[in-house]
Amino acid sequence: MSRKATIEELAGWLKRQDDVVLLGHISPDGDTTGSNLAVWHALRALGKRAVVCLPEGVPGMYAGLPGASAVLLPEDELPFMPKAALAVDVSERERLGEAGVRRFDACPERAALDHHQTNPGFGQLYALDGEAAAAGEMVVDLIDALGVPLSREIAECLFVAISTDCGHFSYANTRPQTFCAAARCVGAGIDIAAITEGLYRTRTEGRTRLLGLVLSGLERSADGKLAWARLTEDMLKRAGARREDNEGIVNYLQEMQGVRLAVLAEQRGATTTKFSLRSKAPVNVARDVAAPLGGGGHDLASGVTLELPLEEALEKVLAQARAALDSTEEQVKHHP
Ligand code: 5GP
């Protein structure tokens, strides 16, 4: 049985633990990377042994975060046998990845901290705030509750976590608390110009070339409301790009004038396809597209992975997306 806890309760639980493994989600992003690292710094400040494990490791663009070089893979041999596991920013147990699930389950004490509304709760206790723009927003409160000062290192990790998950304070999930949490980070003395340049105004050559390849294959429905594109393994090779260079590409589809729902289909081997889904309110991609196919995420930004070859999987997702658009239109007509 998993019990929902407050941040204070979770902090109390953490204070009682030692030898902690902190775990992030598959396809790690800025929030899972920054939030896990921030908790890691805090636990070390309390004199505890801790390690961060991210499936696939730290994405290149976050490699400069304080502590990033100490991050391991969940399948790596750890410097100690963890007694407690905390999953940070992981929307469901399976999103830890296979090795992550094994690590998590092997610990006698297990907890989670997350901000995805669809999170069913896992571990013996979990703190969940579906309104928080980022797990990082909750981690600021956790660190306060632990009684650890917000050092510059922690603040840098948390600013990256928060900023990347709310589109640099521009998505609908951005709320007053998001700015307050970020303000705390800025107050701790971080170099905001340098951090945001790295995050938003720098792109590797591979990412730039991949963007060109993916967008040149863009397709659109007759009414223009649905846009989709494919990212194949061949494109990755041709662009000299890494898997993580996919980040943000789906936004280009979504930002096209008139598009209400965007789908990026990413080939992951011969029989696996991962989808990034984005929509404009009131179209809800988590509830109406991802969830019915076994995926999850946020109302306007979600994803699903299907064990099907790319074209077959894409056909399925596009049919679901079309139905979501049509049913939303019907609802708006009847309840404007
Ligand atoms: P992205 O499109 O950036 O990979 O993911 C957007 C959001 O959708 C993430 O925050 C994550 O919660 C969710 N998501 C992405 N891929 C999957 C998936 O394969 N399965 C599930 N359940 N959720 C996903």
Short mmCIF file of C-alpha atoms and ligand atoms in Angstrom, two decimals:
data_model
loop_
_atom_site.label_atom_id
_atom_site.label_comp_id
_atom_site.label_asym_id
_atom_site.label_seq_id
_atom_site.Cartn_x
_atom_site.Cartn_y
_atom_site.Cartn_z
CA MET A 1 0.00 0.00 0.00
CA SER A 2 1.26 3.43 -0.93
CA ARG A 3 0.40 6.38 1.33
CA LYS A 4 0.20 10.00 0.20
CA ALA A 5 2.41 12.22 2.35
CA THR A 6 3.06 15.91 2.81
CA ILE A 7 6.45 17.37 1.95
CA GLU A 8 7.14 17.67 5.69
CA GLU A 9 6.37 13.98 6.19
CA LEU A 10 8.61 13.07 3.27
CA ALA A 11 11.38 15.24 4.76
CA GLY A 12 10.92 13.43 8.08
CA TRP A 13 11.20 10.10 6.29
CA LEU A 14 14.38 11.21 4.47
CA LYS A 15 15.96 12.40 7.72
CA ARG A 16 15.54 8.89 9.11
CA GLN A 17 17.26 7.27 6.09
CA ASP A 18 20.86 6.77 5.12
CA ASP A 19 22.48 5.18 2.07
CA VAL A 20 19.88 6.59 -0.27
CA VAL A 21 19.58 5.99 -4.00
CA LEU A 22 17.82 8.80 -5.87
CA LEU A 23 16.18 7.70 -9.09
CA GLY A 24 15.01 9.59 -12.16
CA HIS A 25 12.80 8.68 -15.09
CA ILE A 26 13.68 7.21 -18.48
CA SER A 27 14.60 9.80 -21.14
CA PRO A 28 15.79 12.07 -18.33
CA ASP A 29 14.98 15.77 -18.68
CA GLY A 30 16.02 18.91 -16.83
CA ASP A 31 13.52 18.41 -14.02
CA THR A 32 14.39 14.83 -13.11
CA THR A 33 18.13 15.60 -13.45
CA GLY A 34 18.13 18.90 -11.55
CA SER A 35 15.68 17.80 -8.85
CA ASN A 36 17.51 14.55 -8.09
CA LEU A 37 20.85 16.38 -7.94
CA ALA A 38 19.39 19.02 -5.60
CA VAL A 39 18.14 16.32 -3.19
CA TRP A 40 21.55 14.61 -3.47
CA HIS A 41 23.36 17.81 -2.43
CA ALA A 42 20.92 18.26 0.47
CA LEU A 43 21.39 14.71 1.73
CA ARG A 44 25.16 15.10 1.58
CA ALA A 45 24.86 18.37 3.50
CA LEU A 46 23.10 16.31 6.18
CA GLY A 47 26.07 13.94 6.24
CA LYS A 48 24.27 11.07 4.51
CA ARG A 49 25.54 8.76 1.80
CA ALA A 50 23.54 9.16 -1.37
CA VAL A 51 23.82 8.50 -5.10
CA VAL A 52 21.78 9.66 -8.10
CA CYS A 53 20.98 7.10 -10.82
CA LEU A 54 19.47 8.21 -14.12
CA PRO A 55 18.51 5.77 -16.87
CA GLU A 56 20.80 6.58 -19.84
CA GLY A 57 22.79 8.99 -17.63
CA VAL A 58 22.84 12.79 -17.55
CA PRO A 59 21.72 14.39 -20.85
CA GLY A 60 24.60 16.35 -22.44
CA MET A 61 22.96 19.73 -21.96
CA TYR A 62 22.82 19.18 -18.18
CA ALA A 63 26.32 17.73 -17.84
CA GLY A 64 27.59 20.98 -16.31
CA LEU A 65 25.20 20.90 -13.35
CA PRO A 66 26.96 20.66 -9.99
CA GLY A 67 27.25 16.98 -9.07
CA ALA A 68 26.35 15.71 -12.58
CA SER A 69 29.67 13.90 -12.95
CA ALA A 70 28.81 11.70 -9.95
CA VAL A 71 25.56 10.43 -11.50
CA LEU A 72 25.47 6.69 -12.24
CA LEU A 73 23.20 4.39 -14.23
CA PRO A 74 20.65 2.31 -12.29
CA GLU A 75 22.38 -0.86 -13.53
CA ASP A 76 25.85 0.31 -12.38
CA GLU A 77 27.55 -1.10 -9.33
CA LEU A 78 26.93 1.47 -6.57
CA PRO A 79 29.53 2.58 -3.99
CA PHE A 80 27.25 1.25 -1.22
CA MET A 81 24.21 -0.96 -0.85
CA PRO A 82 21.27 1.45 -0.75
CA LYS A 83 18.76 1.02 2.05
CA ALA A 84 16.31 3.64 0.83
CA ALA A 85 15.13 4.75 -2.60
CA LEU A 86 13.50 8.03 -3.57
CA ALA A 87 12.07 8.44 -7.08
CA VAL A 88 11.99 12.10 -8.10
CA ASP A 89 9.80 13.36 -10.97
CA VAL A 90 8.80 9.81 -11.95
CA SER A 91 5.14 9.68 -12.98
CA GLU A 92 4.74 5.94 -12.42
CA ARG A 93 6.96 3.09 -11.19
CA GLU A 94 7.55 1.71 -14.72
CA ARG A 95 9.01 5.07 -15.82
CA LEU A 96 12.05 4.24 -13.68
CA GLY A 97 13.04 1.88 -16.50
CA GLU A 98 13.72 -1.82 -15.95
CA ALA A 99 16.98 -1.39 -14.04
CA GLY A 100 15.52 1.54 -12.09
CA VAL A 101 12.52 -0.55 -11.02
CA ARG A 102 14.90 -3.28 -9.84
CA ARG A 103 16.93 -0.74 -7.83
CA PHE A 104 13.80 0.77 -6.34
CA ASP A 105 12.22 -2.54 -5.41
CA ALA A 106 15.47 -3.84 -3.86
CA CYS A 107 15.37 -1.13 -1.17
CA PRO A 108 13.51 -1.85 2.06
CA GLU A 109 12.45 1.83 2.25
CA ARG A 110 10.86 3.37 -0.84
CA ALA A 111 9.29 6.76 -1.54
CA ALA A 112 8.46 9.12 -4.40
CA LEU A 113 8.16 12.84 -4.99
CA ASP A 114 6.35 13.95 -8.12
CA HIS A 115 4.16 16.53 -9.83
CA HIS A 116 2.42 14.52 -12.59
CA GLN A 117 -1.33 14.57 -12.08
CA THR A 118 -1.64 11.03 -13.50
CA ASN A 119 0.76 9.54 -10.91
CA PRO A 120 -1.08 6.69 -9.16
CA GLY A 121 1.37 6.84 -6.22
CA PHE A 122 4.05 4.24 -5.56
CA GLY A 123 6.57 3.39 -2.86
CA GLN A 124 5.56 3.19 0.77
CA LEU A 125 4.88 6.90 0.76
CA TYR A 126 4.75 9.56 -1.91
CA ALA A 127 4.42 13.33 -2.04
CA LEU A 128 2.44 14.47 -5.06
CA ASP A 129 1.43 17.98 -6.13
CA GLY A 130 -0.22 17.79 -9.54
CA GLU A 131 -0.40 21.58 -9.68
CA ALA A 132 3.34 22.14 -9.31
CA ALA A 133 5.00 23.18 -12.56
CA ALA A 134 8.04 21.01 -11.82
CA ALA A 135 9.20 18.50 -9.26
CA GLY A 136 11.89 21.12 -8.60
CA GLU A 137 9.25 23.45 -7.21
CA MET A 138 8.42 20.80 -4.58
CA VAL A 139 12.09 20.10 -3.91
CA VAL A 140 12.60 23.73 -2.80
CA ASP A 141 10.02 23.04 -0.07
CA LEU A 142 11.58 19.66 0.70
CA ILE A 143 15.00 21.23 1.20
CA ASP A 144 13.49 23.87 3.49
CA ALA A 145 11.74 21.12 5.45
CA LEU A 146 15.06 19.25 5.73
CA GLY A 147 16.56 22.39 7.23
CA VAL A 148 19.31 22.55 4.60
CA PRO A 149 20.30 26.04 3.38
CA LEU A 150 19.68 26.66 -0.33
CA SER A 151 23.30 26.72 -1.49
CA ARG A 152 24.28 28.10 -4.87
CA GLU A 153 24.87 24.56 -6.13
CA ILE A 154 21.43 23.38 -5.06
CA ALA A 155 19.86 26.54 -6.46
CA GLU A 156 21.48 26.01 -9.86
CA CYS A 157 20.12 22.46 -10.06
CA LEU A 158 16.66 23.58 -9.00
CA PHE A 159 16.50 26.59 -11.30
CA VAL A 160 17.25 24.32 -14.26
CA ALA A 161 14.65 21.80 -13.05
CA ILE A 162 11.94 24.43 -12.69
CA SER A 163 12.72 26.55 -15.73
CA THR A 164 12.88 23.64 -18.19
CA ASP A 165 9.59 22.10 -17.06
CA CYS A 166 7.52 25.27 -17.42
CA GLY A 167 8.93 26.44 -20.77
CA HIS A 168 10.97 29.05 -18.99
CA PHE A 169 7.94 30.38 -17.12
CA SER A 170 5.64 30.45 -20.13
CA TYR A 171 3.43 27.32 -19.96
CA ALA A 172 0.01 27.26 -18.34
CA ASN A 173 1.46 25.24 -15.45
CA THR A 174 3.47 28.30 -14.33
CA ARG A 175 1.92 29.57 -11.11
CA PRO A 176 2.90 32.07 -8.43
CA GLN A 177 4.73 29.36 -6.47
CA THR A 178 6.82 28.60 -9.60
CA PHE A 179 8.16 32.15 -9.63
CA CYS A 180 8.65 32.11 -5.85
CA ALA A 181 10.70 28.92 -6.07
CA ALA A 182 12.75 30.35 -8.95
CA ALA A 183 13.18 33.62 -7.07
CA ARG A 184 14.66 31.68 -4.15
CA CYS A 185 17.18 30.15 -6.58
CA VAL A 186 18.10 33.51 -8.09
CA GLY A 187 18.44 34.89 -4.55
CA ALA A 188 20.99 32.17 -3.82
CA GLY A 189 23.34 33.82 -6.31
CA ILE A 190 23.10 31.69 -9.47
CA ASP A 191 24.43 33.08 -12.77
CA ILE A 192 21.11 33.31 -14.58
CA ALA A 193 22.55 34.66 -17.86
CA ALA A 194 25.05 31.81 -18.19
CA ILE A 195 22.51 29.14 -17.21
CA THR A 196 19.80 30.29 -19.59
CA GLU A 197 22.28 30.71 -22.45
CA GLY A 198 23.25 27.06 -22.02
CA LEU A 199 19.62 25.98 -21.81
CA TYR A 200 17.89 28.10 -24.43
CA ARG A 201 20.40 29.82 -26.67
CA THR A 202 22.84 27.01 -27.45
CA ARG A 203 22.26 24.00 -29.71
CA THR A 204 24.70 21.28 -30.79
CA GLU A 205 25.28 20.81 -34.50
CA GLY A 206 23.67 17.36 -34.27
CA ARG A 207 20.51 18.79 -32.77
CA THR A 208 20.33 21.52 -35.40
CA ARG A 209 20.72 19.02 -38.27
CA LEU A 210 18.22 16.62 -36.71
CA LEU A 211 15.69 19.42 -36.43
CA GLY A 212 16.05 20.05 -40.16
CA LEU A 213 15.65 16.37 -41.08
CA VAL A 214 12.58 15.85 -38.88
CA LEU A 215 10.82 19.05 -39.88
CA SER A 216 11.38 18.46 -43.58
CA GLY A 217 9.10 15.39 -43.25
CA LEU A 218 6.31 17.29 -41.51
CA GLU A 219 2.74 16.28 -42.36
CA ARG A 220 -0.57 17.90 -41.59
CA SER A 221 -4.26 16.93 -41.62
CA ALA A 222 -6.58 18.48 -44.21
CA ASP A 223 -8.08 20.83 -41.59
CA GLY A 224 -4.58 21.76 -40.39
CA LYS A 225 -5.34 21.02 -36.74
CA LEU A 226 -3.20 17.91 -36.50
CA ALA A 227 0.52 17.93 -37.35
CA TRP A 228 2.94 15.05 -37.15
CA ALA A 229 6.49 14.06 -38.04
CA ARG A 230 8.82 11.09 -37.75
CA LEU A 231 12.23 10.84 -36.12
CA THR A 232 13.96 7.69 -37.36
CA GLU A 233 17.20 6.05 -36.26
CA ASP A 234 18.58 6.76 -39.73
CA MET A 235 17.96 10.49 -39.19
CA LEU A 236 19.86 10.36 -35.89
CA LYS A 237 22.79 8.78 -37.68
CA ARG A 238 22.73 11.21 -40.61
CA ALA A 239 22.52 14.22 -38.30
CA GLY A 240 25.26 12.93 -36.02
CA ALA A 241 22.77 13.50 -33.23
CA ARG A 242 22.18 11.77 -29.92
CA ARG A 243 18.85 10.40 -28.73
CA GLU A 244 18.45 13.33 -26.32
CA ASP A 245 18.66 15.78 -29.24
CA ASN A 246 14.97 15.06 -29.82
CA GLU A 247 14.09 17.42 -26.97
CA GLY A 248 11.90 20.31 -28.05
CA ILE A 249 11.40 19.19 -31.65
CA VAL A 250 7.72 18.45 -31.08
CA ASN A 251 7.23 22.08 -30.07
CA TYR A 252 8.01 23.22 -33.62
CA LEU A 253 5.04 21.19 -34.83
CA GLN A 254 2.84 22.49 -32.06
CA GLU A 255 3.82 26.11 -32.61
CA MET A 256 2.73 26.09 -36.24
CA GLN A 257 -0.22 28.40 -36.76
CA GLY A 258 -3.54 26.55 -36.63
CA VAL A 259 -2.19 23.34 -35.07
CA ARG A 260 -4.15 22.10 -32.04
CA LEU A 261 -2.42 18.75 -31.57
CA ALA A 262 1.12 17.72 -32.49
CA VAL A 263 2.59 14.22 -32.66
CA LEU A 264 6.25 13.30 -32.93
CA ALA A 265 6.84 9.60 -33.61
CA GLU A 266 10.28 8.42 -32.64
CA GLN A 267 11.66 5.11 -33.79
CA ARG A 268 13.32 3.14 -30.98
CA GLY A 269 14.44 -0.06 -32.67
CA ALA A 270 12.43 -2.09 -35.16
CA THR A 271 9.35 -2.67 -33.04
CA THR A 272 9.21 0.17 -30.51
CA THR A 273 7.92 3.69 -31.15
CA LYS A 274 7.84 6.50 -28.61
CA PHE A 275 5.45 9.40 -29.06
CA SER A 276 5.68 12.97 -27.85
CA LEU A 277 2.26 14.59 -27.80
CA ARG A 278 1.46 18.28 -27.39
CA SER A 279 -1.86 20.11 -27.55
CA LYS A 280 -3.48 23.47 -27.08
CA ALA A 281 -6.25 23.69 -24.46
CA PRO A 282 -8.97 22.49 -24.29
CA VAL A 283 -7.55 19.50 -26.22
CA ASN A 284 -6.20 17.17 -23.52
CA VAL A 285 -3.53 14.82 -24.90
CA ALA A 286 -2.89 13.03 -21.60
CA ARG A 287 -6.52 12.01 -21.03
CA ASP A 288 -7.68 11.57 -24.62
CA VAL A 289 -4.65 10.29 -26.51
CA ALA A 290 -1.85 9.02 -24.22
CA ALA A 291 -3.89 7.36 -21.46
CA PRO A 292 -6.20 5.29 -23.72
CA LEU A 293 -3.07 3.88 -25.40
CA GLY A 294 -1.30 3.16 -22.11
CA GLY A 295 0.76 6.35 -21.78
CA GLY A 296 0.54 9.38 -19.52
CA GLY A 297 1.87 12.83 -18.68
CA HIS A 298 0.39 16.30 -18.48
CA ASP A 299 -2.82 17.65 -20.04
CA LEU A 300 -0.99 19.54 -22.79
CA ALA A 301 2.28 17.57 -22.92
CA SER A 302 2.24 13.82 -22.70
CA GLY A 303 3.70 10.70 -24.24
CA VAL A 304 3.25 7.03 -24.91
CA THR A 305 5.47 4.19 -26.05
CA LEU A 306 4.00 1.45 -28.26
CA GLU A 307 5.58 -1.91 -29.02
CA LEU A 308 4.90 -1.53 -32.74
CA PRO A 309 6.93 -0.54 -35.80
CA LEU A 310 6.85 3.19 -36.49
CA GLU A 311 4.23 3.37 -39.28
CA GLU A 312 1.81 0.99 -37.59
CA ALA A 313 2.17 2.80 -34.28
CA LEU A 314 1.77 6.20 -35.92
CA GLU A 315 -1.46 5.14 -37.60
CA LYS A 316 -2.87 4.12 -34.23
CA VAL A 317 -1.85 7.33 -32.48
CA LEU A 318 -3.11 9.55 -35.30
CA ALA A 319 -6.52 7.83 -35.19
CA GLN A 320 -6.67 8.46 -31.43
CA ALA A 321 -5.53 12.05 -31.91
CA ARG A 322 -8.17 12.68 -34.59
CA ALA A 323 -10.85 11.28 -32.27
CA ALA A 324 -9.60 13.52 -29.44
CA LEU A 325 -9.78 16.61 -31.65
CA ASP A 326 -13.26 15.72 -32.90
CA SER A 327 -14.69 14.95 -29.45
CA THR A 328 -13.21 18.15 -27.99
CA GLU A 329 -14.81 20.13 -30.81
CA GLU A 330 -18.18 18.47 -30.09
CA GLN A 331 -17.92 19.29 -26.40
CA VAL A 332 -17.02 22.91 -27.12
CA LYS A 333 -20.00 23.16 -29.48
CA HIS A 334 -22.40 21.92 -26.83
CA HIS A 335 -20.78 23.63 -23.82
CA PRO A 336 -19.00 26.68 -25.21
P1 5GP B 1 8.08 14.08 -23.78
O1 5GP B 1 7.18 14.21 -24.94
O2 5GP B 1 8.76 15.37 -23.47
O3 5GP B 1 8.98 12.89 -23.85
O4 5GP B 1 7.15 13.78 -22.52
C1 5GP B 1 6.15 14.65 -22.08
C2 5GP B 1 5.52 14.05 -20.84
O5 5GP B 1 4.81 12.86 -21.20
C3 5GP B 1 6.55 13.62 -19.81
O6 5GP B 1 6.53 14.54 -18.76
C4 5GP B 1 6.12 12.27 -19.34
O7 5GP B 1 5.45 12.39 -18.13
C5 5GP B 1 5.09 11.80 -20.33
N1 5GP B 1 5.59 10.67 -21.15
C6 5GP B 1 6.45 10.73 -22.19
N2 5GP B 1 6.64 9.53 -22.72
C7 5GP B 1 5.89 8.65 -22.02
C8 5GP B 1 5.66 7.23 -22.10
O8 5GP B 1 6.21 6.53 -22.94
N3 5GP B 1 4.81 6.71 -21.17
C9 5GP B 1 4.18 7.47 -20.24
N4 5GP B 1 3.35 6.89 -19.38
N5 5GP B 1 4.37 8.80 -20.15
C10 5GP B 1 5.21 9.40 -21.00
#
